[in-house]
Amino acid sequence: MPIAQIISLLQVALPGALQIISIVRDKQTGKTTVMILDDAIQSAEDTKAMIAAWQAETKA
Amino acid sequence: MNPHTHRIRLAAVLLACLSMVACKDGALQNAALAIKGVADSNKTLAATVIAENHAGNISGYDAEIILKASDKMADAVIVAAKLTKNYTTFDPNARPALITVVAPVVVAVKEAIDTGIVGIQNPALKSKINTILLSIQAALGVAQTALGGQ
């Protein structure tokens, strides 16, 4: 099989493989990488809200 | 060469490529878990400082210094997590940008450990906050390693 044909097959196969890998779940939490990152963002936003509430309370 | 050999060779090439991508995804997941670790430890830090301030164990001045650092860490976590999400589309610009975001946070946490908790008089409380800061530092180290940083 010519190399060009193999490359063209890979170009078709890899995007699909990337999609499959992007839904691989963490063994311990069962969450995908994107879900873990969303949790991290939520946790950071909770922290910021907590600090903002404390600052408002101390200024009041 | 017979068709079976062609298929086996093609499968081998595909598996090699997939394993390379899978390795990248393993690093990505480690980075995500480390970022989540930083976010959770930082949340614990803020909650602890606020609770101890309410209890009168830490002054408003000292609490504000630590909470300002915590707020900056939360900002950095949000930026880092959003950039890491771009990794799933293999944005070639995301990796250096992410390492750039993580590096100053590592320095800020180190400074907080070295100097930020000096004002806390209660040894047990100082130790408690120091332990949380060290856990944030360790999680940041994992994120840096996973991303190929220093």
Coordinates of C-alpha atoms in Angstrom, one line a residue:
Chain A
M1 CA 0.0 0.0 0.0
P2 CA 1.5 3.4 -0.9
I3 CA 2.5 5.7 1.9
A4 CA 0.3 8.4 0.6
Q5 CA -2.7 6.1 1.0
I6 CA -1.7 5.1 4.5
I7 CA -1.4 8.8 5.4
S8 CA -4.8 9.6 4.0
L9 CA -6.3 6.7 6.0
L10 CA -4.7 8.0 9.2
Q11 CA -6.0 11.5 8.5
V12 CA -9.5 9.9 8.4
A13 CA -8.9 7.7 11.4
L14 CA -7.2 10.0 13.9
P15 CA -9.9 12.6 14.4
G16 CA -12.3 9.8 15.4
A17 CA -9.6 8.4 17.7
L18 CA -9.2 11.7 19.3
Q19 CA -12.9 11.9 20.0
I20 CA -12.9 8.5 21.6
I21 CA -9.9 9.4 23.8
S22 CA -11.4 12.6 24.9
I23 CA -14.2 10.7 26.6
V24 CA -11.8 8.4 28.5
R25 CA -12.8 8.5 32.1
D26 CA -10.6 8.8 35.2
K27 CA -10.4 5.4 37.0
Q28 CA -11.1 6.7 40.5
T29 CA -13.8 9.3 39.8
G30 CA -15.3 8.0 36.6
K31 CA -15.2 11.5 35.2
T32 CA -13.9 12.6 31.9
T33 CA -11.0 15.1 31.6
V34 CA -13.5 17.9 30.6
M35 CA -15.8 17.1 33.6
I36 CA -12.8 17.2 36.0
L37 CA -11.8 20.6 34.5
D38 CA -15.4 21.9 34.9
D39 CA -15.3 20.8 38.5
A40 CA -12.1 22.7 39.0
I41 CA -13.6 25.8 37.5
Q42 CA -16.7 25.5 39.7
S43 CA -14.5 25.0 42.8
A44 CA -12.4 28.1 41.9
E45 CA -15.6 30.2 41.4
D46 CA -17.0 29.0 44.7
T47 CA -13.7 30.1 46.3
K48 CA -13.9 33.5 44.7
A49 CA -17.5 33.9 45.8
M50 CA -16.6 32.9 49.4
I51 CA -13.8 35.5 49.5
A52 CA -16.0 38.2 48.0
A53 CA -18.6 37.6 50.6
W54 CA -16.0 37.8 53.4
Q55 CA -14.7 41.1 52.0
A56 CA -18.2 42.5 51.8
E57 CA -18.8 41.4 55.3
T58 CA -15.6 43.0 56.7
K59 CA -16.2 46.3 54.9
A60 CA -19.8 46.5 56.1
Chain B
M1 CA 3.0 -8.6 -0.3
N2 CA -0.3 -10.2 0.5
P3 CA -3.4 -8.1 1.6
H4 CA -3.2 -9.5 5.2
T5 CA 0.4 -8.2 5.6
H6 CA -0.8 -4.8 4.4
R7 CA -3.6 -4.7 6.9
I8 CA -1.4 -5.9 9.7
R9 CA 1.2 -3.1 8.9
L10 CA -1.6 -0.6 8.6
A11 CA -3.0 -1.7 12.0
A12 CA 0.5 -1.4 13.5
V13 CA 0.9 2.1 12.2
L14 CA -2.6 3.1 13.5
L15 CA -1.9 1.6 16.9
A16 CA 1.4 3.4 17.2
C17 CA -0.2 6.7 16.4
L18 CA -3.1 6.0 18.8
S19 CA -0.7 5.1 21.6
M20 CA 1.1 8.4 21.1
V21 CA -2.2 10.3 21.3
A22 CA -3.3 8.2 24.3
C23 CA 0.0 9.1 26.1
K24 CA -0.8 12.8 25.5
D25 CA -4.3 12.3 26.9
G26 CA -2.9 10.5 30.0
A27 CA -0.8 13.6 30.6
L28 CA -3.8 15.8 30.0
Q29 CA -5.9 13.9 32.5
N30 CA -3.0 14.1 35.1
A31 CA -2.9 17.8 34.5
A32 CA -6.7 18.1 34.9
L33 CA -6.6 16.2 38.2
A34 CA -3.7 18.3 39.4
I35 CA -5.6 21.5 38.5
K36 CA -8.7 20.2 40.3
G37 CA -6.4 19.4 43.3
V38 CA -5.2 23.0 43.3
A39 CA -8.7 24.3 43.1
D40 CA -10.0 22.1 46.0
S41 CA -7.0 22.9 48.2
N42 CA -7.4 26.6 47.5
K43 CA -11.1 26.4 48.4
T44 CA -10.1 24.6 51.7
L45 CA -7.5 27.4 52.3
A46 CA -10.0 30.2 51.9
A47 CA -12.7 28.4 54.0
T48 CA -10.1 27.8 56.8
V49 CA -8.8 31.3 56.8
I50 CA -12.4 32.8 56.9
A51 CA -13.5 30.4 59.6
E52 CA -10.4 31.1 61.8
N53 CA -10.9 34.9 61.2
H54 CA -14.5 34.5 62.4
A55 CA -13.2 32.6 65.4
G56 CA -10.8 35.4 66.2
N57 CA -7.7 33.2 65.7
I58 CA -6.4 35.2 62.7
S59 CA -6.5 39.0 62.3
G60 CA -8.4 40.7 59.5
Y61 CA -5.1 42.0 58.1
D62 CA -3.5 38.6 58.0
A63 CA -6.6 37.0 56.6
E64 CA -6.8 39.5 53.8
I65 CA -3.2 38.9 52.7
I66 CA -3.8 35.2 52.4
L67 CA -7.3 35.6 50.8
K68 CA -5.9 37.9 48.2
A69 CA -3.4 35.2 47.3
S70 CA -6.2 32.7 47.3
D71 CA -8.3 34.8 45.0
K72 CA -5.4 35.1 42.5
M73 CA -4.9 31.3 42.7
A74 CA -8.6 30.9 41.9
D75 CA -8.3 33.2 38.9
A76 CA -5.2 31.2 37.7
V77 CA -7.1 27.9 38.2
I78 CA -10.0 29.2 36.0
V79 CA -7.6 30.3 33.3
A80 CA -5.6 27.1 33.5
A81 CA -8.7 24.8 33.4
K82 CA -10.1 26.7 30.4
L83 CA -6.8 26.4 28.5
T84 CA -6.5 22.7 29.4
K85 CA -10.0 22.2 27.9
N86 CA -8.6 23.5 24.7
Y87 CA -6.1 20.6 24.7
T88 CA -8.9 18.2 23.8
T89 CA -9.0 19.9 20.4
F90 CA -5.2 19.8 20.3
D91 CA -4.8 23.6 20.1
P92 CA -1.0 23.9 19.5
N93 CA -0.9 27.2 21.3
A94 CA -2.5 25.9 24.5
R95 CA 0.5 24.1 26.0
P96 CA 3.0 27.0 26.3
A97 CA 0.2 29.3 27.4
L98 CA -0.8 26.9 30.1
I99 CA 2.7 26.5 31.4
T100 CA 3.0 30.3 31.4
V101 CA -0.1 30.5 33.6
V102 CA 1.0 27.8 36.0
A103 CA 4.6 29.0 36.5
P104 CA 3.8 32.4 38.3
V105 CA 1.2 30.6 40.6
V106 CA 4.0 28.2 41.7
V107 CA 6.1 31.3 42.6
A108 CA 3.2 33.0 44.4
V109 CA 2.5 29.9 46.5
K110 CA 6.1 29.5 47.4
E111 CA 6.2 33.2 48.5
A112 CA 3.0 32.6 50.5
I113 CA 4.7 29.7 52.2
D114 CA 7.9 31.5 52.8
T115 CA 6.5 34.9 54.0
G116 CA 2.7 35.0 53.8
I117 CA 1.9 33.1 57.0
V118 CA 4.5 34.9 59.1
G119 CA 1.9 37.1 60.8
I120 CA -0.1 34.2 62.1
Q121 CA 0.8 33.8 65.8
N122 CA -1.1 30.5 66.6
P123 CA 1.4 27.7 65.9
A124 CA -1.3 25.1 65.2
L125 CA -3.1 27.4 62.8
K126 CA 0.1 28.3 61.1
S127 CA 0.9 24.7 60.6
K128 CA -2.6 24.0 59.3
I129 CA -2.4 26.7 56.7
N130 CA 1.1 25.8 55.8
T131 CA 0.0 22.2 55.2
I132 CA -2.7 23.4 52.8
L133 CA -0.3 25.7 50.9
L134 CA 2.2 22.8 50.6
S135 CA -0.6 20.6 49.2
I136 CA -1.3 23.3 46.6
Q137 CA 2.4 23.5 45.8
A138 CA 2.6 19.7 45.3
A139 CA -0.5 19.7 43.0
L140 CA 1.0 22.5 41.0
G141 CA 4.2 20.5 40.7
V142 CA 2.2 17.5 39.3
A143 CA 0.5 19.8 36.8
Q144 CA 3.8 21.2 35.6
T145 CA 5.3 17.8 35.2
A146 CA 2.2 16.5 33.3
L147 CA 2.5 19.4 31.0
G148 CA 6.2 18.9 30.4
G149 CA 7.1 22.1 32.3
Q150 CA 10.0 22.5 34.7

